[in-house]
Every structure is written in structure tokens, then in C-alpha cells.
């Protein structure tokens, strides 16, 4: 399979340079000068922006600038004589490789939490500073308790201390903000605001601060370009139960069409108008809901100073946004059909590469096939393209330094996704290069049994993701195996590829509802050897079961792309599992074949033969 | 099968009289006089004693005395012009039947919680009273928030208001308190105290108040007789990290052997010595752990008044007690073997009764068979003996009024348990009277598939009961069915038949550990028609799986008694499920046959034939 030569010339959304630097010692020294000047004993530097987002703008990458660590989660605490970087299990290898161990100590939070380190390390009477825009009230309360244990205190700064020393800090993002078409959104912003106001009334709040840019995008049917991989416009909104809503965006590149659409619904101000507007809303003791997950402590402080009552709790929009309406579901189906064509072309191309293939070449090819749909807005996250032992690193991101050529007998894991205007995708396929070992086939088939178990699950209304997570693990458990990540996360509609509140995981307390979209991605990882993950997106749908007496739910699988049949051990599957795979493959072939060139179509037809005949 | 005629003459541990009364109106009127005298606007009457126990002494049955309601959980709130009784789903039918609806309104907590009723009903400025010995700090905090919403306040009383009007209130219990033999306890009280002190040091507490009588019994290797069905001695203990422990029992009928055994370990005081001893412990700001689940607010208030720091959290004993040691496990196996003989004799007897059988006759026969072991100390809870539609009432307790004769074509559900000195049992069998319908066989077999799924489960260390609960439901879910109770509860070692913290349920956040004993009891209930439940006790045990890379756990089934094969549809079972039943039945027959009379042995041999041959 040959790719379009023109598309191959440039990659739009991903790079492979190692983004880390070795300037940590000098930068931390400059930060310590600021600490001395201000009479402070330490500063907390979280990997966070004002909205606790997964992807942040370049100007908010303070942790990476300071330490060199570029992971998506972590916190540094810099004291005058010690500095530590706290990371989770995903970054066990990356953190020590990226930071200067002479000035900053990487710490696993599973072993020592930020709080226990603070409690043990701060001296009595010390003052630890933090930026109240980068922490939630709950987060600050945890830090305060830790500092108190050491006899130390916490102090909010009015300007972030990093910004004082980061002289070439990037400007605030100013991406284009456009209207999300009504036929894709499926519900008017007016109707959404009415639902939000009803929800606020129910919890006795008179207004909501929208601090989560995803919820801003959903509510006002807008999309932006302020951060990578998620079409967000950064900013805040105020939604009073009585009175006009108001929107304060960081970017002023708002399209005329969106301005017109917003006109009847909300004031459109700039980010700098926001604080005064919030103050004005507070008069007379207004009770204002702040989102527990994304609202900064600074908002709570501001509301209380202006005479309002800040009530921290879930932003009601989060639960509304999680349940997709018919237009969003239709969009998701169309996006997955389109993405399935691109991924199938990629898989067919991959099958023809032999052992000349490299991890970066695979990322480039896959992005090119998606770009050739003519509809690709971005990848929904940086592609995980891991061959051999790299496949066992769950959040692996290939760089020029780590790139490697695949070898026969290895597995190749590709986890990727796309942002199209009608939907967000996320898919993982694991393929064998040459002949896989019997152990690889056994493990792959057990992961597949878990994947099928979730895909076929039927459960009553009220069931949580936590209740069904074990279904994805049973076949692995029977062999004394497991995997150390959740089975599924929520996915947005041309929004974040990681969306809450629902998840399928060991801890997943939210009930699954018809219309929610989740991933179904069990895996198995043998460190230093290979990684396996099988991921489709699934839609929660009502199920009517004749003779039953409960209201039931099940899943429709949205993703369309074949599994590698050479990795399946048919003897490990029961009849219903075999039937599920054969039906899935037949459906993939039927849906995609008419849209493929003849070479890819022949490959897909062979790849989707029934197991009994092809095995 | 004939029972010993002598044993049939009396029933030791269960009665069938309807314990409710119709004096509620007069008693509530007298309580309201007290409210007026004391200038109060209401009083909260929980079904609770000073230890938040499941079974309480007669003198603590204030809710039943006041309202006539005899359920094991519930709360009345009596105001000057309104009174409500709040009960959970188990008592939907029982509460309205037992109380006088003219003076007290039964309320389902699922519809209206105590707190929301208080918030909506109390008038501004009202004073609602409560007894601080009958509520935990968390419970009082909830009531306080509710009262505050109504502009009312909560006030603790120094003497319970019911006791002022309950003129013939029973005396405090004074059951015999004896030593639990070392060979059954398996760990000395000295060793247990050392473990408790280490756990206290770990959470920076200098002392523990033991407020849970189960934990008192476990720690000091004693057993009592103060409440029904659980061998508890009511009282408190103080365990300082440094210094001598002290024990304050309600009963003074302490055996000389126990006195001698306690001598080197702990002071033995009376219940009335306890408050001053607690005060003395508090001097100098001692940090004292109070159990979050069972310690009364009055304890916290007392500690703080005496200058101590009350730290509410889990009593560390609860987690220790849940993990049985080898002696306790050996005791459990012996108790289940003994109980299996009694239950099998009962099942054989039942099979010969035809349609002359009544629910009460079954309870009497089963208790007699258990008494004939010569080792029965008590039943571990009142037997649930439900035929036909009564079987669908999950917590049914037969009385002379509800007793009924079984009819051909009905199901008969018997859920019962025994207290032996070496172990506590709990078993449910559902049997067909005559020929069951195909629907009954389908439902029974799906419940059985869930039971087998749990019995065969293998899972990694760290897995919680909540993660595997769905295994018990999958076969029902596939048919659009479910059941509305947990799958399993912890069970004590000659202690409570309902013991925490572990459980297998929709919400079950505690990790299962080797040595824990739980029930495995899925069910299915068709209201107005029949009930099905299949219950064995299971022991968590380590599992080594060749080729695996995780430390795994599984279950050993402890209970020994046959299932009714006429209710099993072999076509619904897969090969591993059929093999499990055949192996279980073979094991039951092998273990019990040598100890049965020839008639029962012949019945058991037929009842435990392999499914393929016998179906």
C-alpha cells in the first residue's frame, strides 16, 4: 500500500524532538533568588494551568521550563536547600532522565506523596508559597495540612514566581474561536443554559462559574485552538440563574458567526473583564457554584472577598456533556467510519512494511492517512507507537532518540486518535511483525477476551464503571496476570479524548448512562519484552431483554478496524467470543470495503475472514 | 428421616410470636409530656445501643418499645405535633403493619431521608434533642446540618427521654463472660495487644477506646451472653500504647478462669468505673483513637472535656479481626463440617415431608438437628424460612400469623446459621416442593452460575469485593434480571455473622485478604411468587498460578451441603460450571457420608450424583 507522496512531505500535529533541556540548575537558582527577595522558604510548581487542563498552553508549561520534565502530570516543590519532583507511575523512567539530579530529586508519589514530603522536610516556621490560580481549594487544603504538620505555613502569592524569572515566557494563546455547527452540537446553547439553570436551582445556587474550558465549549457550542489536541478556547463564563450569562475568553479571535450566535445569549467580554464581573455578581451574598475539579482557589477567595458564597461541588455541565445526544452520536458514528478507513489503510500499509518499519515512520504514515480524509483537525493525543519493549511502556512517546526499527517476532502497539469536527476517536491495535510466540498469542487472546467481555456486557441501569471493570481482566486473572491501568475512560464529542465523569476502572463510582462514550482498552505488558493493548470506543445504549424485569444497558462498538488474527488463539475462545469477533470483522469489512481502493479492500477481506476458516 | 423426639419438645433460640404492640399512641403521648416539661420540640429515637450493635439488649430496644416496630434498623423522630419512623427497603411492609399510623408515619429512607425530613419539618428556632450515647459524631453532624437548614438546633440530653417514661424497662444485661479457649482463638491476647499498640503508634495515637463489643471479645479472647445470637459481652476497653489496658464490662458475671487470664494483661473494672478512667487517660492532651463506626459522640465530648484529643478513624482491630488465623480457619472448617451434617439431615428430612410442611416446622426441625450436634451455642440469626411468595421477602421472619403450609410446585428458601464455639455458619438452600416450573429452573440456574462464578474467582492481591460483585450477577443480567442485595458479607469466628470491613457488593471498597471469610449468596426474587438464594461461606486463600506474574487470591468454599439438583438446568451450564458442581457434590458426600445414619446417607448419595448422569 502506497501513501500519497505529497501528504508524506510534512507532519501537521506531531513532532519527535526530545523537548527536555538541561537548564534546570540555573533556573532553580534564579527561582531561589526570588524566594530570598520575597522572604519565602519554598514554592510549589504544579503541572497545571488556571483550569486544571490536561493540555496546557505554552505559557503555562512552568514545570517543564523549570525542571525539564515534560510529562502531563507532576509537581515540583522547590525549597531554598532542596527540590523534589513528584510524578506518578507513568513517569518512573522519564522523570529521572529529564531532570538534573544534582538539583532536583525525582520522587514516586506512590512511595512519598507531595504532602508527606512537605510534612517531613519543611522546617518549623517556614513559609511555603503557591499560586492560588494553579490549585483547587481541596488541593490547597491538603498542602496546608501537610505544612501544619511541620509547623510551617502556606502563603498565596499574587504573581507566579516562575513568571518573574521566565523572561521569554510565551504570550497567552489567541487561537481562533468559532461556532460549533448546530447540526453537530444537536442542542442549542439556549436549551443547554436552561438545563444548567434548572440544575443550579436544584442545588440552591444562584450562579455558576464555568472554569472548565471543555464545559465552556459545550455550553456555548464553540470550539477554539488555544491548546494542542483538544479544540478549547481558554476562559471563564458566568451563568446566573436569573440574568444574562457572560463569557470571558483569553483569545479575542472570535469569529463573526460566533459573535452573532452568542449575541442573544451572553455578553462577550475579555479575560481581563472577568474579575470585576465576578465581583459584581457577588453582591448581596449570592451563592455561586464552583467546580470542585477545575476551579482555582483564587476564584473562591475572590468570591468571598466580594461578599458572595462560594459553594464547591460538581459543575452540573460535566454530567450533561457526558451524555451524547442523537446528533453527537450520529457524528461519532461518521467520525469512526472515516477514521476506520484511515486506520485500515494504515494497517494494510503496515503489513507491507516488513522489518524496515520504524516507530516514527508509523506515526507519520498514520497521521498522513488521517489527513487524507480531508477532515482531520488534529490528532486527539500524541500517537503511542511502540515496538518490542517500547510497547510495554504504557504512555510511551517516541522521539528521534528512542526510535527503533521493528524486528521479526516482535509486537507493535499503536494507540492513536483523531479530532474531526463531528467526533473524537481513540483506537489501539497491536500487530505481530512476522511470527508471534505462543506466549504472545496466549496473552493477546486473553486481552481480547476481556475486550469482548466489555463489548458484550449487559447490565442494569445504575451500574457503575467500577462494577464491570473486572470483566476486562477475568481471563488475565485466570492466568495470574493483570494490567495496571483503567479499562476505559470517557471520550468527548470533538472535545477531550479523556472526558469524565464516567470511567471503567477499579475505582469508577459513576453510573453508566445511555449516550455516554467510553474506551474499552484492556492490555497486558511484559516489561522489557512487549506490550499488548486492544482498544475500541463504545457507546452506552439501552437494551431490551425479552422476559427480563429490569431496565438494562449495553454497548455498541463504534470503532471500525480489524484485529490481527495471527495473534488470536481460537482454542482459548468460547463460541460466543468467536461469534463476536467474526461478526465484528464482517461488520468492519461491510462498512469500509466500499470506500477502499482495491488493494486495501483485498487486504481487509483477508484480514476479516471468520476465525474458524482462517485460523 | 425422623428427628429425635426429645429434641423436638422445645426450641431453644427462636420464637414465632409477633413481638409488636399497639401501645404506640399512649407511649408517644407520654414522651411528648417529657418534651414539654424540658422545653424541647422533639427527640430522635434510633434503633441503636451505646455500641451501634446489630443485636441489642432488651433494655436498649427503645424504638420497639416506643413505636412497636421491631426491625433491626430504623429511626423515629418524635416532634410535638408529628412523628415519623424511617426505615430502609427491607421494612417497607413491616413498618406500616407494626406501628399505629394514627400517631406515627412510616417513611422510606430511599424516598425521604431522616435529614431531609428534619430540614423540611422542623420550625425555625425549634430544639431537637438526642441521646449522645446512641449516635456517632458523624451521625450527629448530619442531624445538625439538617436542623440548621430549618433554622433549628440540636441539643444533647444527659438522660435518655424514653427511659423517663419506660417504667418497666429491663435491667442491664448480665450474661456470663468466659474465656475463649486459646486453641480456638489461635493468638494470645498479649500478642493482639502488641499488634494494636503498633497500629496506634503508626497513626500517631497514644490510646484506643474499644467501643465495639466484637473487638473487645476478639482482643481479650472472651465471649459473653449479653445479646441474642452473637456471643458478646457489652462494655468498653482502654488500650494505651504505654501502660496497662483496662476493661469495663456491663456484666459482672466474669468467670474465674477469665479473671485469671486477664490478670497479667488488663485491669478489670465495672462499667461505672469507665468514665473516670477515660478522664484520667486524657491528661496532658493524649491523642485517643475513637472508632468511626461504633464510638458514641458522648465519648468524644468526654475526652475533649477532660483535655484529650479525640481522633475519629477506623478501630485498627476491625481489620485484624477480619483476617482469620490458622486456628480460627481450622475451627471454621470443623464448624462447617458439623453444621453440614445437621443441614444435610434437615434437607433429607425436608424431602420426606411433602406438602404437610410448614415454615415454622422447618425452623424447629433445623434448630433441632443443629442442637443434636451437642455443640450448638445459639443460632447466628433468626432463620429465614420462606415458602412460595414469602421466599421473595429477603429478610422474612415467620410468625404464627404468617406461617403457611407449602404447596406442590412452590420453592422453599431456608437461610440459617449456627454459633459453635469453633465457628459461625451461615447457609441458604432453596429447594423445590414437587415439580418446579421451567422459569424457576432457569432462574435458579442463573443464580447458581453467579454463585459458581464467585466460588471459582481468581484475582490479584488488592482486589476489592466491589470489583468482583458483578461476577455473581452476570448470568442474571444477561436475562434482564438482578437482585437488590449485596453478594457477600464478612463472617466472624464465633462472633457476628455480619462482620466487616470486607464485603462483596456494589459498594465494597475493602481489598480482600487471605484469611477473610465471606458469604457468597446471590439470589433472585419474583415478588408475590418465589424467592431463590444460594449461599455458602467462602475463605479467601492464596493461589499460585504457574506462568503468572502476579500474587493471586481465590476462594475455598467452607459450607458442606447439597444443592437441589431438580432445580438445575444443565443446558445453561458450561463445562467448567458442571465440573465445579459435580466436584462440590462429590466433596460434600465424601466429607459427610461417614457421619450420617444410613437413611440420610442414601439420600445424600442420590442428591450428589453427577449432573450429567442424574439430570
mmCIF file of N, CA, C and O in Angstrom, chain A residues 334-373:
data_model
loop_
_atom_site.group_PDB
_atom_site.id
_atom_site.type_symbol
_atom_site.label_atom_id
_atom_site.label_comp_id
_atom_site.label_asym_id
_atom_site.label_seq_id
_atom_site.Cartn_x
_atom_site.Cartn_y
_atom_site.Cartn_z
ATOM 1 N N UNK A 334 -20.112 8.722 12.239
ATOM 2 C CA UNK A 334 -19.487 9.176 10.978
ATOM 3 C C UNK A 334 -17.979 9.324 11.160
ATOM 4 O O UNK A 334 -17.187 8.930 10.293
ATOM 5 N N UNK A 335 -17.572 9.892 12.293
ATOM 6 C CA UNK A 335 -16.136 10.094 12.548
ATOM 7 C C UNK A 335 -15.421 8.749 12.629
ATOM 8 O O UNK A 335 -14.301 8.591 12.122
ATOM 9 N N UNK A 336 -16.071 7.766 13.270
ATOM 10 C CA UNK A 336 -15.433 6.455 13.391
ATOM 11 C C UNK A 336 -15.385 5.718 12.058
ATOM 12 O O UNK A 336 -14.454 4.952 11.802
ATOM 13 N N UNK A 337 -16.375 5.938 11.222
ATOM 14 C CA UNK A 337 -16.353 5.337 9.886
ATOM 15 C C UNK A 337 -15.167 5.908 9.099
ATOM 16 O O UNK A 337 -14.360 5.166 8.518
ATOM 17 N N UNK A 338 -15.037 7.210 9.114
ATOM 18 C CA UNK A 338 -13.947 7.901 8.406
ATOM 19 C C UNK A 338 -12.597 7.468 8.982
ATOM 20 O O UNK A 338 -11.659 7.155 8.242
ATOM 21 N N UNK A 339 -12.516 7.447 10.310
ATOM 22 C CA UNK A 339 -11.261 7.077 10.963
ATOM 23 C C UNK A 339 -10.918 5.614 10.694
ATOM 24 O O UNK A 339 -9.753 5.256 10.545
ATOM 25 N N UNK A 340 -11.961 4.781 10.627
ATOM 26 C CA UNK A 340 -11.747 3.358 10.345
ATOM 27 C C UNK A 340 -11.110 3.156 8.981
ATOM 28 O O UNK A 340 -10.250 2.276 8.805
ATOM 29 N N UNK A 341 -11.505 3.958 8.002
ATOM 30 C CA UNK A 341 -10.892 3.872 6.663
ATOM 31 C C UNK A 341 -9.411 4.229 6.747
ATOM 32 O O UNK A 341 -8.552 3.506 6.229
ATOM 33 N N UNK A 342 -9.121 5.319 7.462
ATOM 34 C CA UNK A 342 -7.716 5.751 7.580
ATOM 35 C C UNK A 342 -6.885 4.697 8.314
ATOM 36 O O UNK A 342 -5.768 4.362 7.893
ATOM 37 N N UNK A 343 -7.419 4.168 9.423
ATOM 38 C CA UNK A 343 -6.666 3.193 10.212
ATOM 39 C C UNK A 343 -6.494 1.892 9.429
ATOM 40 O O UNK A 343 -5.431 1.265 9.468
ATOM 41 N N UNK A 344 -7.520 1.497 8.689
ATOM 42 C CA UNK A 344 -7.419 0.264 7.906
ATOM 43 C C UNK A 344 -6.383 0.436 6.791
ATOM 44 O O UNK A 344 -5.572 -0.473 6.534
ATOM 45 N N UNK A 345 -6.353 1.595 6.153
ATOM 46 C CA UNK A 345 -5.317 1.854 5.144
ATOM 47 C C UNK A 345 -3.931 1.776 5.800
ATOM 48 O O UNK A 345 -2.995 1.210 5.236
ATOM 49 N N UNK A 346 -3.846 2.322 7.016
ATOM 50 C CA UNK A 346 -2.582 2.286 7.753
ATOM 51 C C UNK A 346 -2.160 0.843 8.060
ATOM 52 O O UNK A 346 -1.000 0.456 7.860
ATOM 53 N N UNK A 347 -3.127 0.050 8.543
ATOM 54 C CA UNK A 347 -2.803 -1.337 8.916
ATOM 55 C C UNK A 347 -2.372 -2.137 7.685
ATOM 56 O O UNK A 347 -1.455 -2.968 7.760
ATOM 57 N N UNK A 348 -3.041 -1.889 6.565
ATOM 58 C CA UNK A 348 -2.670 -2.591 5.327
ATOM 59 C C UNK A 348 -1.269 -2.168 4.888
ATOM 60 O O UNK A 348 -0.444 -2.996 4.471
ATOM 61 N N UNK A 349 -1.008 -0.866 5.021
ATOM 62 C CA UNK A 349 0.341 -0.350 4.685
ATOM 63 C C UNK A 349 1.390 -0.985 5.599
ATOM 64 O O UNK A 349 2.433 -1.448 5.143
ATOM 65 N N UNK A 350 1.061 -1.027 6.896
ATOM 66 C CA UNK A 350 1.958 -1.584 7.902
ATOM 67 C C UNK A 350 2.320 -3.033 7.566
ATOM 68 O O UNK A 350 3.475 -3.453 7.673
ATOM 69 N N UNK A 351 1.305 -3.793 7.146
ATOM 70 C CA UNK A 351 1.509 -5.216 6.854
ATOM 71 C C UNK A 351 2.515 -5.393 5.723
ATOM 72 O O UNK A 351 3.160 -6.442 5.619
ATOM 73 N N UNK A 352 2.667 -4.361 4.897
ATOM 74 C CA UNK A 352 3.582 -4.471 3.773
ATOM 75 C C UNK A 352 4.978 -3.947 4.057
ATOM 76 O O UNK A 352 5.852 -3.988 3.181
ATOM 77 N N UNK A 353 5.225 -3.440 5.243
ATOM 78 C CA UNK A 353 6.499 -2.782 5.534
ATOM 79 C C UNK A 353 7.617 -3.733 5.920
ATOM 80 O O UNK A 353 8.785 -3.401 5.767
ATOM 81 N N UNK A 354 7.257 -4.887 6.461
ATOM 82 C CA UNK A 354 8.302 -5.812 6.910
ATOM 83 C C UNK A 354 9.147 -5.168 7.994
ATOM 84 O O UNK A 354 8.665 -4.297 8.732
ATOM 85 N N UNK A 355 10.420 -5.546 8.063
ATOM 86 C CA UNK A 355 11.235 -5.060 9.167
ATOM 87 C C UNK A 355 12.010 -3.783 8.824
ATOM 88 O O UNK A 355 12.980 -3.441 9.483
ATOM 89 N N UNK A 356 11.540 -3.081 7.792
ATOM 90 C CA UNK A 356 12.130 -1.763 7.536
ATOM 91 C C UNK A 356 11.404 -0.691 8.329
ATOM 92 O O UNK A 356 11.835 0.453 8.410
ATOM 93 N N UNK A 357 10.289 -1.060 8.930
ATOM 94 C CA UNK A 357 9.425 -0.104 9.626
ATOM 95 C C UNK A 357 10.080 0.457 10.886
ATOM 96 O O UNK A 357 10.705 -0.270 11.644
ATOM 97 N N UNK A 358 9.915 1.758 11.102
ATOM 98 C CA UNK A 358 10.332 2.360 12.381
ATOM 99 C C UNK A 358 9.095 2.943 13.066
ATOM 100 O O UNK A 358 8.051 3.164 12.435
ATOM 101 N N UNK A 359 9.232 3.213 14.355
ATOM 102 C CA UNK A 359 8.107 3.749 15.130
ATOM 103 C C UNK A 359 7.665 5.112 14.600
ATOM 104 O O UNK A 359 6.472 5.391 14.466
ATOM 105 N N UNK A 360 8.640 5.984 14.289
ATOM 106 C CA UNK A 360 8.284 7.313 13.794
ATOM 107 C C UNK A 360 7.624 7.215 12.417
ATOM 108 O O UNK A 360 6.635 7.910 12.140
ATOM 109 N N UNK A 361 8.133 6.332 11.575
ATOM 110 C CA UNK A 361 7.523 6.172 10.254
ATOM 111 C C UNK A 361 6.051 5.784 10.392
ATOM 112 O O UNK A 361 5.191 6.243 9.631
ATOM 113 N N UNK A 362 5.759 4.946 11.373
ATOM 114 C CA UNK A 362 4.364 4.533 11.587
ATOM 115 C C UNK A 362 3.512 5.730 12.021
ATOM 116 O O UNK A 362 2.393 5.914 11.534
ATOM 117 N N UNK A 363 4.034 6.557 12.921
ATOM 118 C CA UNK A 363 3.277 7.730 13.362
ATOM 119 C C UNK A 363 2.997 8.650 12.168
ATOM 120 O O UNK A 363 1.869 9.127 11.970
ATOM 121 N N UNK A 364 4.029 8.866 11.362
ATOM 122 C CA UNK A 364 3.868 9.756 10.208
ATOM 123 C C UNK A 364 2.862 9.197 9.215
ATOM 124 O O UNK A 364 1.993 9.922 8.711
ATOM 125 N N UNK A 365 2.967 7.907 8.962
ATOM 126 C CA UNK A 365 2.053 7.302 7.987
ATOM 127 C C UNK A 365 0.613 7.402 8.476
ATOM 128 O O UNK A 365 -0.295 7.771 7.725
ATOM 129 N N UNK A 366 0.394 7.098 9.744
ATOM 130 C CA UNK A 366 -0.969 7.116 10.274
ATOM 131 C C UNK A 366 -1.545 8.529 10.226
ATOM 132 O O UNK A 366 -2.695 8.726 9.826
ATOM 133 N N UNK A 367 -0.735 9.526 10.581
ATOM 134 C CA UNK A 367 -1.260 10.893 10.526
ATOM 135 C C UNK A 367 -1.556 11.281 9.072
ATOM 136 O O UNK A 367 -2.558 11.950 8.790
ATOM 137 N N UNK A 368 -0.707 10.825 8.162
ATOM 138 C CA UNK A 368 -0.956 11.120 6.746
ATOM 139 C C UNK A 368 -2.268 10.494 6.260
ATOM 140 O O UNK A 368 -3.053 11.135 5.572
ATOM 141 N N UNK A 369 -2.490 9.216 6.611
ATOM 142 C CA UNK A 369 -3.738 8.579 6.170
ATOM 143 C C UNK A 369 -4.952 9.324 6.736
ATOM 144 O O UNK A 369 -5.964 9.491 6.068
ATOM 145 N N UNK A 370 -4.820 9.782 7.963
ATOM 146 C CA UNK A 370 -5.946 10.539 8.549
ATOM 147 C C UNK A 370 -6.085 11.889 7.855
ATOM 148 O O UNK A 370 -7.193 12.343 7.576
ATOM 149 N N UNK A 371 -4.936 12.529 7.560
ATOM 150 C CA UNK A 371 -5.005 13.837 6.890
ATOM 151 C C UNK A 371 -5.669 13.700 5.526
ATOM 152 O O UNK A 371 -6.385 14.606 5.074
ATOM 153 N N UNK A 372 -5.452 12.553 4.894
ATOM 154 C CA UNK A 372 -6.029 12.345 3.559
ATOM 155 C C UNK A 372 -7.553 12.212 3.575
ATOM 156 O O UNK A 372 -8.178 12.205 2.525
ATOM 157 N N UNK A 373 -8.133 12.096 4.737
ATOM 158 C CA UNK A 373 -9.607 12.136 4.790
ATOM 159 C C UNK A 373 -10.095 13.545 4.462
ATOM 160 O O UNK A 373 -11.266 13.743 4.169
#
